[in-house]
Short mmCIF file of C-alpha atoms in Angstrom, two decimals:
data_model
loop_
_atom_site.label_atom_id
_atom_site.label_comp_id
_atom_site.label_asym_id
_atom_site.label_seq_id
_atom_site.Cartn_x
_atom_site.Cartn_y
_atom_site.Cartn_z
CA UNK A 265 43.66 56.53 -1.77
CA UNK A 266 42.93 54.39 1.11
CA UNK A 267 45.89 51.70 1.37
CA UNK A 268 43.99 49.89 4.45
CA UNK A 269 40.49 49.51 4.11
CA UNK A 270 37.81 47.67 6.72
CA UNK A 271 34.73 47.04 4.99
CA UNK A 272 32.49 46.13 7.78
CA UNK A 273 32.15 49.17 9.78
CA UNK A 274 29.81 47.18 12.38
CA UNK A 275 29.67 43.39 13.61
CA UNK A 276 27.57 42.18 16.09
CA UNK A 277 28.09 38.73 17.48
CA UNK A 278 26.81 36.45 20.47
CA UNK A 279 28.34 35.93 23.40
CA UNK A 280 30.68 33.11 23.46
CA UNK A 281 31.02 32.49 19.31
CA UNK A 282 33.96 33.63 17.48
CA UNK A 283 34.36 37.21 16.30
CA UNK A 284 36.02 37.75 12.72
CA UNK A 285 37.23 41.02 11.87
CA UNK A 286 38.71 41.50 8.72
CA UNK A 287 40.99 44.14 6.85
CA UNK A 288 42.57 44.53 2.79
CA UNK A 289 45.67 46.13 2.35
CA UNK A 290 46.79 47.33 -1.19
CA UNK A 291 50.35 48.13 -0.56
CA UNK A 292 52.88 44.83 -1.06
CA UNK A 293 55.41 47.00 0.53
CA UNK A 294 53.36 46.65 3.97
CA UNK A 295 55.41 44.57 6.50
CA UNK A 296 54.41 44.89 9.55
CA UNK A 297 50.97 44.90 11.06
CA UNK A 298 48.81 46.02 13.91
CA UNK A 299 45.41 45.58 15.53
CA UNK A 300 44.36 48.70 18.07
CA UNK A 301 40.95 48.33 20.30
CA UNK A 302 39.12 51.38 21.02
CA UNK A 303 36.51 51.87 23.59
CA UNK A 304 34.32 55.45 23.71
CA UNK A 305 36.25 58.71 25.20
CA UNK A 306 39.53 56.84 25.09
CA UNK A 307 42.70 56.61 22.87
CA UNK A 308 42.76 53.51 20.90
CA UNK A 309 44.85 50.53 22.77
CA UNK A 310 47.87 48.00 21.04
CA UNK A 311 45.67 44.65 20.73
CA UNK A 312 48.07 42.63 18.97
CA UNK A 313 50.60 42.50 15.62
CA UNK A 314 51.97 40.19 12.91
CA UNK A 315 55.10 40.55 10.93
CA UNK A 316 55.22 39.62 6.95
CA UNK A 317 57.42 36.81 7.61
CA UNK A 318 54.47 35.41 9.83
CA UNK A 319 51.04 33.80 8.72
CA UNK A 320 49.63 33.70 12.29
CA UNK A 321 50.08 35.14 15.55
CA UNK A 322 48.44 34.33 18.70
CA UNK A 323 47.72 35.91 21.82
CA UNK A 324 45.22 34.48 24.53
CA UNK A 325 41.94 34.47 22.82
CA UNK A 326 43.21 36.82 20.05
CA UNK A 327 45.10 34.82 16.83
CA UNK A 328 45.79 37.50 13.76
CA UNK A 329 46.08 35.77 10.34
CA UNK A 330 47.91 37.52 7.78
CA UNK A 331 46.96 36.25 4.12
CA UNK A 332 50.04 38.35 2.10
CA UNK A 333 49.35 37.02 -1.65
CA UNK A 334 45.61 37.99 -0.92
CA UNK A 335 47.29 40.88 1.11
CA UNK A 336 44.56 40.47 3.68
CA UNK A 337 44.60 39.85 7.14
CA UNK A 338 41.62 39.23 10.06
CA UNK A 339 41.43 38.91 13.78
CA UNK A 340 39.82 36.13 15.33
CA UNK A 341 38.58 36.40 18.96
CA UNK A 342 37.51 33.45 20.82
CA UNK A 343 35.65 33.17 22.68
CA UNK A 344 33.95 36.96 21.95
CA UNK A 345 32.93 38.31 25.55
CA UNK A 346 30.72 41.25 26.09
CA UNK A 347 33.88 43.72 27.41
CA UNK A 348 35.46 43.03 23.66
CA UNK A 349 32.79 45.74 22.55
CA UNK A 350 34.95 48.53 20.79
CA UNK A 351 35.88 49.91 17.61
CA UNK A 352 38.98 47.76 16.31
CA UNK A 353 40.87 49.46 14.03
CA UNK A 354 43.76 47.51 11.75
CA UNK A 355 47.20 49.79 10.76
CA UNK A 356 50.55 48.54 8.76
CA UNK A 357 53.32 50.32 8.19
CA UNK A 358 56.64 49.14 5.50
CA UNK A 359 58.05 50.57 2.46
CA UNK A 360 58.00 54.16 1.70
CA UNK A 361 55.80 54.92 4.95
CA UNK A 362 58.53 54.12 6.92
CA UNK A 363 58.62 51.60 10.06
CA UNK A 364 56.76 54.21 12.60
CA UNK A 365 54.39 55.93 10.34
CA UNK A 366 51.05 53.47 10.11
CA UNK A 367 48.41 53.91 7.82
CA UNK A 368 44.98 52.80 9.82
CA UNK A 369 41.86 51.84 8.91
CA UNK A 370 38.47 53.03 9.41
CA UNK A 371 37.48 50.84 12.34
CA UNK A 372 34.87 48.41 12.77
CA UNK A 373 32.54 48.31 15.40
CA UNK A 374 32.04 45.21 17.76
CA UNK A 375 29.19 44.41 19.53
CA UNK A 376 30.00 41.42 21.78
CA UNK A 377 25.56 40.47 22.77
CA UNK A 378 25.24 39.30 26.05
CA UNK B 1488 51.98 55.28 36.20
CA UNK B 1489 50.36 58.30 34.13
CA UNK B 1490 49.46 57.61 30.57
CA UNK B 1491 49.93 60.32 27.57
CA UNK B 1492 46.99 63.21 28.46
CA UNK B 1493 45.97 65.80 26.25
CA UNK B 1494 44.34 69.10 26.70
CA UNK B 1495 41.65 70.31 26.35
CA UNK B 1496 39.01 67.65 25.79
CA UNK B 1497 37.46 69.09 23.81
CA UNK B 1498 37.52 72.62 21.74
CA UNK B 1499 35.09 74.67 20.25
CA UNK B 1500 36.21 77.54 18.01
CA UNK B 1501 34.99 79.52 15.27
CA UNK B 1502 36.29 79.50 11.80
CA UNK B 1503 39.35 81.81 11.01
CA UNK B 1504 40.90 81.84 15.30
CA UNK B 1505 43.88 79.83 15.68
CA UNK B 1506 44.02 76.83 18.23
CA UNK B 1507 46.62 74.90 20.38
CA UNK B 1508 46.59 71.35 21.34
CA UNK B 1509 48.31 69.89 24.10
CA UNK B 1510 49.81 66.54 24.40
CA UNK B 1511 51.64 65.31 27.81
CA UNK B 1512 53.58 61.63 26.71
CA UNK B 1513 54.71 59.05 29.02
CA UNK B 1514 58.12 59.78 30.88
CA UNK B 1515 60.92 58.51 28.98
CA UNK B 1516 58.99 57.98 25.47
CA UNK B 1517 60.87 59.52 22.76
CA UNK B 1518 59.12 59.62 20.17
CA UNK B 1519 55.71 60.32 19.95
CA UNK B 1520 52.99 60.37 17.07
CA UNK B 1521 50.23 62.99 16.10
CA UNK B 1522 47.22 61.45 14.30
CA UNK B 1523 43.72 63.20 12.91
CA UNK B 1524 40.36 61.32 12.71
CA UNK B 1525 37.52 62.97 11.10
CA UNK B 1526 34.40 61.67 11.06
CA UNK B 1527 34.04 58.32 9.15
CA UNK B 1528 37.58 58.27 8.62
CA UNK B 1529 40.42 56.08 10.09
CA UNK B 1530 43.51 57.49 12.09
CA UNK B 1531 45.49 60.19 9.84
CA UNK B 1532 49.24 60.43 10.36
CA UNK B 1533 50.14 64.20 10.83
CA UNK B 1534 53.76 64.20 12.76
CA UNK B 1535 56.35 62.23 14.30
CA UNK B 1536 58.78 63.32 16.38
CA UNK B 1537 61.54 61.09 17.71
CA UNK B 1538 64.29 62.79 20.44
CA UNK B 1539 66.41 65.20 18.97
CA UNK B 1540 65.84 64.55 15.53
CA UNK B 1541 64.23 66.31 12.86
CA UNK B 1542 60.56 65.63 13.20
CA UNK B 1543 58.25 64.06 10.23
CA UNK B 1544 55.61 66.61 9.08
CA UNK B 1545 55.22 64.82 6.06
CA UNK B 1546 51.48 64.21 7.12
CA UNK B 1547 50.59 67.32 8.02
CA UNK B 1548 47.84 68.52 5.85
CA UNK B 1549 48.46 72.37 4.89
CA UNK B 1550 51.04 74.75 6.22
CA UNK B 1551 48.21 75.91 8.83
CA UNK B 1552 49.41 72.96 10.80
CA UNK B 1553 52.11 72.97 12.73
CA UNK B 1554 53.96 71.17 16.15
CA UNK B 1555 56.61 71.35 18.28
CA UNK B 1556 58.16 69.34 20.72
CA UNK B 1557 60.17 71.33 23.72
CA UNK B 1558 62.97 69.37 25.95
CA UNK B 1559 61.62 66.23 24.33
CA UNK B 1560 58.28 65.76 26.54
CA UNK B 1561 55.54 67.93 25.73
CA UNK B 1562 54.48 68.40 22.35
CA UNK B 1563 51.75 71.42 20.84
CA UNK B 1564 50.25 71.33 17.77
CA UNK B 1565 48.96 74.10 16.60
CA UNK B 1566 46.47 75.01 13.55
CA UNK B 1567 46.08 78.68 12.70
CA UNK B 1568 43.15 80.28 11.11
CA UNK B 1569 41.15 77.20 11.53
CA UNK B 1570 38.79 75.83 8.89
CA UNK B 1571 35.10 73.90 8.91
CA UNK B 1572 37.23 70.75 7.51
CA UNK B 1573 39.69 70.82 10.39
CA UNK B 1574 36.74 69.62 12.88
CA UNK B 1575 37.83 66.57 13.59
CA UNK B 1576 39.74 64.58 17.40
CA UNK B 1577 43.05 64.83 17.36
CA UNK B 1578 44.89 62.05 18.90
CA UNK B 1579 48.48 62.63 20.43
CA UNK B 1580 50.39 58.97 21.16
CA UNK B 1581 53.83 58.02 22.30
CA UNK B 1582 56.46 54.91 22.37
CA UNK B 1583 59.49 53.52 23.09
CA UNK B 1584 61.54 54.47 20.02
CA UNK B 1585 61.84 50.88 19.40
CA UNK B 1586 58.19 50.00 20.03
CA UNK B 1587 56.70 51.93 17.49
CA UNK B 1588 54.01 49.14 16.68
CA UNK B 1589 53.05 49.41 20.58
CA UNK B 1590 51.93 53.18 20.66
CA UNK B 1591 50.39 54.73 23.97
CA UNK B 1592 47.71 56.89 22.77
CA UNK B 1593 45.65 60.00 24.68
CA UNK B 1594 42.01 60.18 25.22
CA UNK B 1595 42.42 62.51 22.02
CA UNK B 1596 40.98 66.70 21.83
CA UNK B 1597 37.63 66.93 19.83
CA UNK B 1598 37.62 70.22 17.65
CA UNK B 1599 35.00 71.54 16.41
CA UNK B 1600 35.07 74.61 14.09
CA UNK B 1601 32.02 76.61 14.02
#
């Protein structure tokens, strides 16, 4: 039963143009979410979070956009720059799981072309 | 300063021997977070363990699994008589206990069970 699904496991995008990466939730309970970044032989890195009472959060050229009656959210990166090329995983955590225990995704690949 | 390392990198064993994982979290983080990936899969939640307090196993898949935490730094987990299924990188983060959404994680130990 996967509570936090990413459907694209790959995106490839040019240089310079937005990247959209998006991620479904099932659980209503969900109140807080996360968005790691994970480059090759390393641990996966905080990107950036939204909390349910928030539609939108924004950080540099990362905005998150949380959709709750859809119970959706995406990240946005603009502009998309070769180094954002990583595995970008989405997590939320609320209700019965607790405030520290996340329930991730399965990561979608970014390939930032050059 | 030094970020959460784990030991070994990686770990090759054959089915039925028992294995320890190390995980080394950043000075003064309190609680700190145990995850699985397998292949295809997103992060799994296995344990939590938050200073003195009783830790959360509630993730941890069978009773093969098991951690502890001694003096509140350095945490083992350890899975005895290891399985095909348990191949998988094990991922050892850690957090201010009021930063759980910003989680530090380690480079992660690949098993693989032969």
């Amino acid at each position: 039963d996967q509570q936090v699904k990413q459907n694209s496991p790959s995106l490839s995008v040019q240089e310079g143009r937005i990247s959209i990466l998006n991620c479904d939730y099932t659980n209503s309970m969900f109140d807080y979410f996360l968005w790691y970044k994970k480059y090759p032989a390393e641990g996966p890195t905080f990107l950036i979070s939204i909390s349910s009472i928030k539609d939108k959060n924004e950080d540099g050229r990362f905005t998150v956009f949380l959709n709750k009656s859809a119970k959706h959210l995406s990240l946005h990166i603009v502009p998309s720059q070769p180094g954002d090329s990583a595995v970008y995983f989405c997590a939320a955590s609320g209700g019965t799981s607790g405030t520290y225990k996340y329930i991730f995704g399965t990561g979608t690949r970014l390939k930032v072309l050059a | 300063g030094a970020g959460v390392s784990q030991s070994p990198s990686n770990k090759v064993t054959e089915k039925g021997k028992d294995v320890e994982l190390r995980c080394d979290p950043i000075s003064g983080h309190t609680a700190l977070y145990w995850y699985r990936q397998s292949l295809g899969q997103g992060l799994e939640f296995l344990i939590y363990f938050q200073g003195n307090s009783a830790p959360d196993k509630s993730g941890l898949p069978s009773d093969r699994f098991s951690a502890e935490r001694t003096g509140g730094s350095v945490s083992t987990l350890t899975i005895q008589r290891t399985q095909q299924e348990d191949s998988a990188v094990y991922l050892c983060a850690s957090s201010l206990p009021s930063s759980s959404y910003e989680q530090y994680f380690g480079p992660g130990t690949r098993l693989t069970v032969t």
